[in-house]
Short mmCIF file of C-alpha atoms in Angstrom, two decimals:
data_model
loop_
_atom_site.label_atom_id
_atom_site.label_comp_id
_atom_site.label_asym_id
_atom_site.label_seq_id
_atom_site.Cartn_x
_atom_site.Cartn_y
_atom_site.Cartn_z
CA UNK B 1 0.00 0.05 0.07
CA UNK B 2 3.17 2.12 -0.04
CA UNK B 3 3.19 5.26 -2.53
CA UNK B 4 -0.55 5.09 -3.52
CA UNK B 5 -0.45 8.87 -2.85
CA UNK B 6 1.90 12.10 -2.98
CA UNK B 7 2.51 12.64 0.49
CA UNK B 8 5.27 14.41 2.73
CA UNK B 9 7.03 10.97 2.58
CA UNK B 10 10.22 11.49 0.42
CA UNK B 11 9.88 7.98 -1.45
CA UNK B 12 6.33 9.27 -2.51
CA UNK B 13 7.73 12.41 -3.80
CA UNK B 14 10.21 10.33 -5.85
CA UNK B 15 7.51 7.81 -7.19
CA UNK B 16 5.40 10.97 -8.32
CA UNK B 17 8.48 12.61 -10.10
CA UNK B 18 9.26 9.24 -12.04
CA UNK B 19 5.31 8.76 -13.23
CA UNK B 20 5.03 12.38 -14.07
CA UNK B 21 8.26 12.29 -16.01
CA UNK B 22 7.55 9.05 -17.79
CA UNK B 23 4.10 10.26 -18.73
CA UNK B 24 5.56 13.48 -20.23
CA UNK B 25 8.13 11.50 -22.12
CA UNK B 26 5.47 9.24 -23.76
CA UNK B 27 3.29 12.13 -24.22
CA UNK B 28 5.86 14.15 -26.22
CA UNK B 29 6.76 10.90 -28.12
CA UNK B 30 3.18 10.62 -29.40
CA UNK B 31 3.38 13.77 -31.24
CA UNK B 32 5.44 12.51 -34.09
CA UNK B 33 4.07 14.36 -37.24
CA UNK B 34 2.02 17.39 -37.54
CA UNK B 35 -1.53 15.86 -38.47
CA UNK B 36 -4.13 15.96 -35.94
CA UNK B 37 -5.22 12.20 -36.53
CA UNK B 38 -3.67 8.68 -36.96
CA UNK B 39 -6.42 7.49 -39.31
CA UNK B 40 -8.01 4.45 -37.82
CA UNK B 41 -11.79 3.59 -38.64
CA UNK B 42 -14.13 2.68 -35.78
CA UNK B 43 -13.79 -0.79 -36.31
CA UNK B 44 -10.12 -0.64 -36.40
CA UNK B 45 -9.76 1.19 -33.25
CA UNK B 46 -12.19 -1.21 -31.65
CA UNK B 47 -9.73 -4.04 -32.50
CA UNK B 48 -6.72 -1.93 -31.28
CA UNK B 49 -8.12 -1.26 -28.03
CA UNK B 50 -10.10 -4.63 -27.26
CA UNK B 51 -8.57 -6.58 -24.02
CA UNK B 52 -10.40 -9.90 -22.44
CA UNK B 53 -10.41 -7.88 -19.21
CA UNK B 54 -9.58 -4.34 -17.99
CA UNK B 55 -9.48 -5.67 -14.21
CA UNK B 56 -6.66 -8.70 -14.04
CA UNK B 57 -6.84 -10.93 -11.17
CA UNK B 58 -3.36 -9.33 -10.32
CA UNK B 59 -2.44 -5.89 -11.09
CA UNK B 60 0.05 -5.16 -13.90
CA UNK B 61 1.83 -2.69 -12.48
CA UNK B 62 2.83 0.93 -13.69
CA UNK B 63 5.44 -0.17 -16.24
CA UNK B 64 2.91 -2.50 -18.21
CA UNK B 65 0.16 -0.14 -17.73
CA UNK B 66 2.38 2.88 -19.39
CA UNK B 67 3.53 0.53 -21.80
CA UNK B 68 -0.17 -0.66 -23.09
CA UNK B 69 -0.98 3.15 -22.93
CA UNK B 70 1.83 3.95 -25.25
CA UNK B 71 0.57 1.23 -27.66
CA UNK B 72 -3.33 1.48 -27.80
CA UNK B 73 -4.29 5.05 -26.91
CA UNK B 74 -1.50 7.49 -27.12
CA UNK B 75 -0.87 7.10 -30.68
CA UNK B 76 -4.39 7.50 -31.79
CA UNK B 77 -5.78 10.54 -29.63
CA UNK B 78 -6.63 13.69 -31.36
CA UNK B 79 -3.61 16.03 -31.32
CA UNK B 80 -5.99 19.14 -30.88
CA UNK B 81 -2.95 21.37 -31.04
CA UNK B 82 -2.39 20.45 -34.67
CA UNK B 83 -3.40 23.02 -37.29
CA UNK B 84 -4.94 19.96 -38.80
CA UNK B 85 -7.63 19.92 -36.47
CA UNK B 86 -10.66 22.27 -36.97
CA UNK B 87 -14.02 20.36 -36.58
CA UNK B 88 -15.82 21.74 -33.59
CA UNK B 89 -15.51 24.17 -30.70
CA UNK B 90 -12.98 22.13 -29.30
CA UNK B 91 -9.50 23.71 -28.97
CA UNK B 92 -5.85 22.92 -28.01
CA UNK B 93 -4.71 23.53 -24.56
CA UNK B 94 -2.01 25.93 -23.64
CA UNK B 95 1.21 24.72 -21.95
CA UNK B 96 0.59 26.45 -18.57
CA UNK B 97 -3.17 25.18 -18.25
CA UNK B 98 -2.07 21.60 -18.85
CA UNK B 99 0.62 22.33 -15.97
CA UNK B 100 -2.47 23.75 -13.95
CA UNK B 101 -4.35 20.41 -14.29
CA UNK B 102 -1.67 18.53 -12.91
CA UNK B 103 -2.10 20.79 -9.76
CA UNK B 104 -5.89 20.42 -10.02
CA UNK B 105 -5.76 16.75 -10.18
CA UNK B 106 -2.80 16.16 -7.72
CA UNK B 107 -4.68 18.19 -4.63
CA UNK B 108 -8.08 17.12 -5.98
CA UNK B 109 -10.13 19.80 -4.33
CA UNK B 110 -13.91 19.85 -4.17
CA UNK B 111 -15.43 23.01 -4.72
CA UNK B 112 -18.72 22.51 -2.77
CA UNK B 113 -17.70 23.97 0.71
CA UNK B 114 -15.10 26.03 1.92
CA UNK B 115 -13.51 23.27 4.37
CA UNK B 116 -12.93 21.06 1.51
CA UNK B 117 -11.10 23.69 -0.72
CA UNK B 118 -10.24 26.75 1.43
CA UNK B 119 -7.68 28.60 -0.82
CA UNK B 120 -9.46 26.98 -3.96
CA UNK B 121 -13.13 28.83 -3.14
CA UNK B 122 -11.44 32.07 -2.35
CA UNK B 123 -9.57 32.00 -5.69
CA UNK B 124 -12.91 31.10 -7.58
CA UNK B 125 -14.54 34.36 -5.88
CA UNK B 126 -11.84 36.34 -7.06
CA UNK B 127 -11.72 35.22 -10.46
CA UNK B 128 -15.79 35.66 -10.85
CA UNK B 129 -15.58 38.88 -9.58
CA UNK B 130 -13.20 39.69 -12.20
CA UNK B 131 -15.05 38.11 -15.11
CA UNK B 132 -18.08 40.03 -13.83
CA UNK B 133 -16.04 43.36 -14.45
CA UNK B 134 -14.83 42.15 -17.52
CA UNK B 135 -18.18 41.36 -19.23
CA UNK B 136 -19.43 45.16 -17.81
CA UNK B 137 -21.47 43.83 -14.71
CA UNK B 138 -21.36 45.73 -11.76
CA UNK B 139 -20.47 44.82 -7.96
CA UNK B 140 -24.30 43.50 -7.62
CA UNK B 141 -23.47 40.77 -9.97
CA UNK B 142 -21.86 37.10 -9.28
CA UNK B 143 -21.30 33.74 -10.99
CA UNK B 144 -19.99 29.98 -10.62
CA UNK B 145 -18.08 27.77 -12.52
CA UNK B 146 -19.62 24.92 -14.25
CA UNK B 147 -18.97 21.71 -16.37
CA UNK B 148 -19.50 23.25 -19.66
CA UNK B 149 -21.68 25.51 -21.53
CA UNK B 150 -24.87 23.10 -21.42
CA UNK B 151 -24.99 23.40 -17.59
CA UNK B 152 -24.10 26.89 -17.54
CA UNK B 153 -27.35 27.32 -20.16
CA UNK B 154 -29.46 25.07 -17.90
CA UNK B 155 -28.75 26.90 -14.68
CA UNK B 156 -29.41 30.17 -16.44
CA UNK B 157 -32.68 29.08 -17.74
CA UNK B 158 -33.64 27.76 -14.00
CA UNK B 159 -32.90 31.14 -12.11
CA UNK B 160 -34.79 32.68 -15.23
CA UNK B 161 -37.76 30.58 -14.76
CA UNK B 162 -37.70 30.97 -11.02
CA UNK B 163 -37.12 34.76 -11.05
CA UNK B 164 -40.21 35.25 -13.64
CA UNK B 165 -42.78 32.96 -11.44
CA UNK B 166 -41.94 34.34 -8.41
CA UNK B 167 -41.23 38.35 -8.93
CA UNK B 168 -43.93 38.41 -11.83
CA UNK B 169 -46.46 35.63 -11.15
CA UNK B 170 -45.99 36.01 -7.48
CA UNK B 171 -45.79 32.38 -7.00
CA UNK B 172 -43.14 30.39 -4.86
CA UNK B 173 -41.84 27.94 -7.25
CA UNK B 174 -39.11 26.75 -4.87
CA UNK B 175 -41.72 25.67 -2.38
CA UNK B 176 -44.80 24.66 -4.38
CA UNK B 177 -43.20 23.67 -7.94
CA UNK B 178 -44.60 24.97 -11.16
CA UNK B 179 -47.92 26.83 -11.11
CA UNK B 180 -51.17 25.36 -12.58
CA UNK B 181 -50.38 27.52 -15.96
CA UNK B 182 -46.71 26.49 -16.50
CA UNK B 183 -47.72 24.93 -19.87
CA UNK B 184 -48.07 28.48 -21.17
CA UNK B 185 -44.54 29.53 -20.55
CA UNK B 186 -42.42 30.40 -23.41
CA UNK B 187 -38.65 30.82 -24.11
CA UNK B 188 -37.49 32.26 -27.26
CA UNK B 189 -34.12 31.24 -29.08
CA UNK B 190 -32.82 31.40 -32.06
CA UNK B 191 -33.70 28.24 -34.57
CA UNK B 192 -29.83 27.54 -34.78
CA UNK B 193 -29.13 27.58 -30.91
CA UNK B 194 -27.59 25.11 -29.31
CA UNK B 195 -29.51 22.00 -28.25
CA UNK B 196 -29.04 22.46 -24.40
CA UNK B 197 -32.11 24.80 -24.80
CA UNK B 198 -34.53 21.90 -25.57
CA UNK B 199 -32.78 19.63 -23.13
CA UNK B 200 -32.95 22.22 -20.17
CA UNK B 201 -37.02 23.04 -21.16
CA UNK B 202 -37.20 19.47 -20.94
CA UNK B 203 -35.20 18.83 -17.40
CA UNK B 204 -37.35 21.66 -15.99
CA UNK B 205 -40.91 20.14 -16.91
CA UNK B 206 -41.53 22.74 -19.37
CA UNK B 207 -41.05 20.57 -22.38
CA UNK B 208 -40.05 20.92 -25.73
CA UNK B 209 -43.37 22.95 -26.85
CA UNK B 210 -42.02 25.75 -24.33
CA UNK B 211 -39.17 26.17 -26.59
CA UNK B 212 -40.05 29.05 -29.27
CA UNK B 213 -37.54 28.64 -32.43
CA UNK B 214 -37.20 32.25 -34.11
CA UNK B 215 -36.05 32.09 -37.59
CA UNK B 216 -32.70 33.57 -38.59
CA UNK B 217 -31.80 36.18 -40.99
CA UNK B 218 -29.19 35.35 -44.28
CA UNK B 219 -26.38 36.25 -41.73
CA UNK B 220 -27.56 33.46 -39.38
CA UNK B 221 -28.59 35.78 -36.55
CA UNK B 222 -31.90 35.92 -35.02
CA UNK B 223 -34.35 37.91 -37.01
CA UNK B 224 -35.46 40.32 -34.61
CA UNK B 225 -38.64 41.34 -36.38
CA UNK B 226 -39.84 37.60 -36.15
CA UNK B 227 -38.88 37.40 -32.52
CA UNK B 228 -40.97 40.45 -31.67
CA UNK B 229 -44.03 39.05 -33.63
CA UNK B 230 -43.64 35.86 -32.13
CA UNK B 231 -43.80 37.33 -28.60
CA UNK B 232 -46.79 39.57 -29.48
CA UNK B 233 -48.87 36.50 -30.81
CA UNK B 234 -47.89 34.42 -27.81
CA UNK B 235 -49.05 37.13 -25.31
CA UNK B 236 -52.55 37.68 -27.18
CA UNK B 237 -52.95 33.44 -27.14
CA UNK B 238 -52.76 33.86 -23.60
CA UNK B 239 -49.09 32.55 -23.48
CA UNK B 240 -46.34 33.72 -20.94
CA UNK B 241 -43.24 34.74 -22.47
CA UNK B 242 -40.50 34.71 -19.48
CA UNK B 243 -37.22 34.14 -21.43
CA UNK B 244 -35.17 35.17 -24.60
CA UNK B 245 -31.90 33.69 -25.38
CA UNK B 246 -29.35 35.58 -27.31
CA UNK B 247 -26.68 33.37 -28.96
CA UNK B 248 -23.09 35.18 -28.99
CA UNK B 249 -21.57 32.63 -31.48
CA UNK B 250 -23.78 29.89 -32.92
CA UNK B 251 -22.09 26.65 -33.05
CA UNK B 252 -21.87 26.25 -36.66
CA UNK B 253 -21.37 29.99 -38.03
CA UNK B 254 -20.27 31.71 -35.08
CA UNK B 255 -23.42 34.55 -35.84
CA UNK B 256 -24.33 36.82 -33.11
CA UNK B 257 -27.74 37.72 -32.22
CA UNK B 258 -29.16 41.59 -31.97
CA UNK B 259 -28.57 41.65 -28.06
CA UNK B 260 -29.57 45.49 -27.92
CA UNK B 261 -32.96 45.07 -29.54
CA UNK B 262 -33.44 42.05 -27.56
CA UNK B 263 -32.66 43.72 -24.30
CA UNK B 264 -35.33 46.46 -25.07
CA UNK B 265 -38.22 43.63 -25.99
CA UNK B 266 -37.20 41.71 -22.68
CA UNK B 267 -37.94 44.92 -20.70
CA UNK B 268 -41.24 45.96 -22.30
CA UNK B 269 -42.27 42.08 -21.47
CA UNK B 270 -40.63 41.70 -18.30
CA UNK B 271 -38.57 38.73 -19.60
CA UNK B 272 -35.13 37.62 -18.68
CA UNK B 273 -32.48 38.03 -21.35
CA UNK B 274 -29.82 35.23 -21.19
CA UNK B 275 -26.73 35.43 -23.41
CA UNK B 276 -25.24 32.00 -24.49
CA UNK B 277 -21.96 32.99 -25.24
CA UNK B 278 -20.10 29.79 -24.73
CA UNK B 279 -18.61 30.25 -28.00
CA UNK B 280 -18.23 34.19 -28.52
CA UNK B 281 -17.19 35.35 -25.01
CA UNK B 282 -13.39 34.85 -26.02
CA UNK B 283 -13.96 37.65 -28.26
CA UNK B 284 -14.03 40.39 -25.36
CA UNK B 285 -10.14 39.82 -25.02
CA UNK B 286 -9.62 40.98 -28.94
CA UNK B 287 -8.62 44.44 -28.79
CA UNK B 288 -9.66 44.71 -32.58
CA UNK B 289 -12.91 42.62 -32.23
CA UNK B 290 -14.11 43.27 -28.84
CA UNK B 291 -16.92 45.80 -29.84
CA UNK B 292 -18.94 43.00 -31.19
CA UNK B 293 -19.63 41.73 -27.58
CA UNK B 294 -19.52 44.83 -25.58
CA UNK B 295 -23.10 44.91 -24.89
CA UNK B 296 -23.50 41.67 -22.80
CA UNK B 297 -23.99 43.74 -19.71
CA UNK B 298 -27.38 44.36 -20.99
CA UNK B 299 -28.17 40.32 -20.86
CA UNK B 300 -29.23 39.25 -17.15
CA UNK B 301 -27.01 36.20 -17.12
CA UNK B 302 -24.03 35.15 -19.76
CA UNK B 303 -22.66 31.39 -20.36
CA UNK B 304 -18.81 31.69 -20.58
CA UNK B 305 -16.86 28.74 -22.04
CA UNK B 306 -13.02 28.93 -21.40
CA UNK B 307 -12.64 25.36 -23.31
CA UNK B 308 -13.46 27.08 -26.53
CA UNK B 309 -11.71 30.40 -27.68
CA UNK B 310 -9.72 30.92 -24.36
CA UNK B 311 -7.88 27.33 -25.18
CA UNK B 312 -8.24 25.79 -21.72
CA UNK B 313 -8.51 22.14 -21.02
CA UNK B 314 -11.99 20.58 -20.74
CA UNK B 315 -14.00 21.36 -18.71
CA UNK B 316 -13.92 24.84 -18.02
CA UNK B 317 -17.18 27.08 -18.21
CA UNK B 318 -18.93 29.83 -15.89
CA UNK B 319 -22.04 31.38 -15.81
CA UNK B 320 -22.82 35.12 -14.81
CA UNK B 321 -25.61 36.51 -13.01
CA UNK B 322 -26.35 40.31 -13.26
CA UNK B 323 -28.16 40.18 -9.87
CA UNK B 324 -26.33 38.00 -7.28
CA UNK B 325 -29.65 37.44 -5.36
CA UNK B 326 -31.18 35.62 -8.01
CA UNK B 327 -28.85 32.63 -7.10
CA UNK B 328 -31.17 32.36 -4.09
CA UNK B 329 -33.12 29.83 -6.14
CA UNK B 330 -30.41 27.00 -5.86
CA UNK B 331 -29.44 27.76 -2.12
CA UNK B 332 -30.58 24.84 0.37
CA UNK B 333 -28.73 24.15 3.57
CA UNK B 334 -27.51 21.00 5.03
CA UNK B 335 -25.92 20.56 8.57
CA UNK B 336 -22.96 18.37 7.18
CA UNK B 337 -21.98 20.63 4.49
CA UNK B 338 -23.11 24.24 4.02
CA UNK B 339 -24.02 25.67 7.56
CA UNK B 340 -25.67 28.84 8.01
CA UNK B 341 -23.67 29.64 10.69
CA UNK B 342 -20.36 28.95 8.98
CA UNK B 343 -21.76 31.50 6.31
CA UNK B 344 -22.52 34.11 8.65
CA UNK B 345 -18.60 33.94 9.92
CA UNK B 346 -17.25 34.49 6.15
CA UNK B 347 -16.91 31.04 5.07
CA UNK B 348 -17.99 30.69 1.69
CA UNK B 349 -19.90 27.55 0.45
CA UNK B 350 -19.86 27.67 -3.31
CA UNK B 351 -22.53 24.67 -3.32
CA UNK B 352 -25.27 27.56 -2.54
CA UNK B 353 -25.25 28.54 -6.47
CA UNK B 354 -24.10 25.55 -8.08
CA UNK B 355 -26.06 22.71 -9.62
CA UNK B 356 -23.27 20.45 -8.83
CA UNK B 357 -22.17 19.39 -5.44
CA UNK B 358 -18.69 17.86 -6.00
CA UNK B 359 -16.91 20.31 -8.77
CA UNK B 360 -13.34 20.79 -9.99
CA UNK B 361 -11.05 23.81 -9.10
CA UNK B 362 -11.55 25.04 -12.81
CA UNK B 363 -10.90 28.47 -11.82
CA UNK B 364 -7.21 28.20 -11.40
CA UNK B 365 -6.88 27.54 -15.00
CA UNK B 366 -8.47 30.85 -15.71
CA UNK B 367 -6.45 32.50 -12.81
CA UNK B 368 -2.99 31.12 -14.13
CA UNK B 369 -3.62 31.41 -17.97
CA UNK B 370 -4.81 35.03 -17.70
CA UNK B 371 -1.87 36.01 -15.80
CA UNK B 372 0.57 34.14 -17.83
CA UNK B 373 -0.24 36.04 -21.10
CA UNK B 374 -2.00 39.25 -20.23
CA UNK B 375 -4.25 41.14 -22.17
CA UNK B 376 -2.09 41.63 -25.04
CA UNK B 377 -1.00 37.95 -25.36
CA UNK B 378 -4.69 37.22 -25.25
CA UNK B 379 -5.68 39.86 -27.56
CA UNK B 380 -3.09 38.38 -30.10
CA UNK B 381 -4.50 34.92 -29.97
CA UNK B 382 -8.34 35.73 -30.23
CA UNK B 383 -7.63 38.39 -32.95
CA UNK B 384 -5.42 35.80 -34.85
CA UNK B 385 -8.26 33.13 -35.04
CA UNK B 386 -10.92 35.96 -36.21
CA UNK B 387 -8.49 37.55 -38.77
CA UNK B 388 -7.72 33.80 -40.31
CA UNK B 389 -11.70 33.21 -40.54
CA UNK B 390 -12.13 36.67 -42.59
CA UNK B 391 -9.17 35.51 -44.69
CA UNK B 392 -10.44 31.97 -45.44
CA UNK B 393 -13.81 33.18 -46.25
CA UNK B 394 -12.32 35.95 -48.73
CA UNK B 395 -10.49 32.66 -50.77
CA UNK B 396 -13.44 30.89 -50.69
CA UNK B 397 -15.67 33.43 -52.14
CA UNK B 398 -13.65 34.30 -54.92
CA UNK B 399 -13.06 30.53 -56.05
CA UNK B 400 -15.81 29.27 -58.23
CA UNK B 401 -15.65 25.77 -57.23
CA UNK B 402 -17.00 26.41 -53.65
CA UNK B 403 -19.93 28.23 -52.36
CA UNK B 404 -19.86 29.89 -48.63
CA UNK B 405 -22.89 30.13 -46.54
CA UNK B 406 -22.15 33.54 -44.85
CA UNK B 407 -19.61 36.01 -43.93
CA UNK B 408 -18.06 34.87 -40.39
CA UNK B 409 -18.49 37.07 -37.35
CA UNK B 410 -16.20 35.23 -34.98
CA UNK B 411 -13.91 32.16 -36.52
CA UNK B 412 -16.14 29.71 -37.95
CA UNK B 413 -16.61 29.22 -42.00
CA UNK B 414 -19.00 27.02 -43.57
CA UNK B 415 -18.81 26.55 -46.99
CA UNK B 416 -19.31 23.51 -49.64
CA UNK B 417 -17.59 22.17 -52.94
CA UNK B 418 -20.38 22.84 -55.54
CA UNK B 419 -20.24 20.06 -58.37
CA UNK B 420 -21.41 21.10 -61.96
CA UNK B 421 -24.11 18.41 -60.99
CA UNK B 422 -25.29 20.13 -57.87
CA UNK B 423 -27.33 16.97 -56.82
CA UNK B 424 -24.11 15.09 -56.41
CA UNK B 425 -22.49 17.87 -54.15
CA UNK B 426 -23.65 16.50 -50.83
CA UNK B 427 -22.00 13.17 -51.22
CA UNK B 428 -18.69 14.59 -52.47
CA UNK B 429 -18.58 16.80 -49.25
CA UNK B 430 -19.21 13.73 -47.13
CA UNK B 431 -16.68 11.97 -48.74
CA UNK B 432 -14.23 14.56 -48.94
CA UNK B 433 -14.54 14.88 -44.89
CA UNK B 434 -14.05 11.19 -44.36
CA UNK B 435 -10.99 10.88 -46.83
CA UNK B 436 -9.34 14.05 -44.86
CA UNK B 437 -9.77 12.16 -41.51
CA UNK B 438 -8.75 8.79 -42.61
CA UNK B 439 -6.00 9.15 -45.04
CA UNK B 440 -4.56 12.70 -44.49
CA UNK B 441 -5.04 13.07 -40.57
CA UNK B 442 -7.12 16.23 -41.38
CA UNK B 443 -10.33 16.69 -39.14
CA UNK B 444 -12.62 19.23 -40.15
CA UNK B 445 -16.15 19.66 -39.54
CA UNK B 446 -19.63 18.67 -41.45
CA UNK B 447 -23.09 20.18 -40.78
CA UNK B 448 -26.22 21.13 -42.93
CA UNK B 449 -26.64 24.84 -44.21
CA UNK B 450 -29.69 25.66 -45.95
CA UNK B 451 -30.56 22.12 -46.85
CA UNK B 452 -27.07 21.22 -48.20
CA UNK B 453 -24.14 19.16 -46.66
CA UNK B 454 -21.49 21.53 -45.88
CA UNK B 455 -17.79 21.65 -44.79
CA UNK B 456 -16.84 23.69 -41.88
CA UNK B 457 -13.72 24.97 -40.34
CA UNK B 458 -13.73 25.93 -36.66
CA UNK B 459 -10.71 28.02 -36.21
CA UNK B 460 -9.21 28.42 -32.62
CA UNK B 461 -5.74 27.61 -33.07
CA UNK B 462 -3.56 31.00 -33.37
CA UNK B 463 -0.74 28.78 -34.88
CA UNK B 464 -2.87 28.76 -38.26
CA UNK B 465 -1.49 30.62 -41.17
CA UNK B 466 -3.00 31.98 -44.47
CA UNK B 467 -0.43 29.64 -46.25
CA UNK B 468 -1.80 26.71 -44.27
CA UNK B 469 -5.30 27.57 -45.27
CA UNK B 470 -4.18 27.99 -48.83
CA UNK B 471 -2.89 24.56 -48.75
CA UNK B 472 -5.90 23.08 -47.14
CA UNK B 473 -8.48 24.55 -49.43
CA UNK B 474 -6.30 23.40 -52.51
CA UNK B 475 -6.40 19.90 -50.93
CA UNK B 476 -10.20 19.77 -50.66
CA UNK B 477 -10.46 20.98 -54.10
CA UNK B 478 -8.23 18.33 -55.49
CA UNK B 479 -10.04 15.51 -53.31
CA UNK B 480 -13.34 16.67 -54.35
CA UNK B 481 -12.16 16.42 -58.23
CA UNK B 482 -10.89 12.84 -57.30
CA UNK B 483 -13.98 11.23 -55.53
CA UNK B 484 -16.75 12.78 -58.12
#
């Protein structure tokens, strides 16, 4: 039972250093070329990873387990730091944030109560305060770290529902549950918004029917006139609008909904305005482009994801709330965890505002990476990705072999190869993506836009260059000609 953990014992420290050193060596050796993927198909990977048992009668020991990992897993992991990787809002991780993960895992803090994470709690509080300021909130604001954009959105929707039912409908939803007229509650979101809107509505007992999908314009932004009309029609029909969601960077297109207009409408109808800025929240750090998201302080809540444009390891997200008191909806006291007398004496228990109980110390990644690179470093990183998207759009738009869906607002470009026989184009684009993945180690996205299969570059990697983008477009064009 010796050397199971890192302790003050010198032999455990020696073992820790040895394991970390050997692991670091194995990882770096796995980066043996510039591609993003080694190429195996699902069927081939199943054969590679198969073992008769992963729980042997007698343990193999560290040396053999590392050898198995080096053989079966490391060569086949996606290398997200490769400039050949751009399918999703899934970023590479900065070096300092990887070091940060080692600290988080080693000390294994749990962020539910102060006595499980003293300094970690105070760091999260500090980071949240600075984030609220960054996005234009005042001292009344608050926030909490979450597992990702879906949970941040769900938290905001819960708070919006409870605020509206308690404050506007004058009904104690926390004590009595949903009111009898709950089937009339309506929330409004873009027709291309994240699926977590419907999922949250289902979990909250409101059902998919409570989610009103608003059409988008040619730029893939929410059509405000359509939103206004839908709200007016619902009010006339006796339904109850309680929430509107502005997507700040749609998953496919990076389009940004009209926050200013939506804020005025929400004020008129006593609705909560949530900004799903899981993607676009990073734009605030670009000196060149920050104005695109400068109005987020008009929203009652904001989803911020750090494992997208901020280049931090999964998972790392937060939800910010304009009025801290709205977190009361999630507070419930337990004698074994978040005692009221401790809180009165200044012990902060973050479980009071979290859907999770046990939670990682993800705020440390923001704390370290922000200070490591500073405003100038982060501006350069974010701006380069957005500039690259503009460049890619410009060269595709001028190439008659391609059709681009819309000009990017952030760093995603959706386009398609267009064959002379357009009916064949969908299958050609599908084949191109698969060929890139399995034959070239290049991983790009695929989606559907305006009824057609499209390819997608999600440009989050600041190491991408214009020359590399030229080469990728040429490769796609050649493959499309070959697979016709």
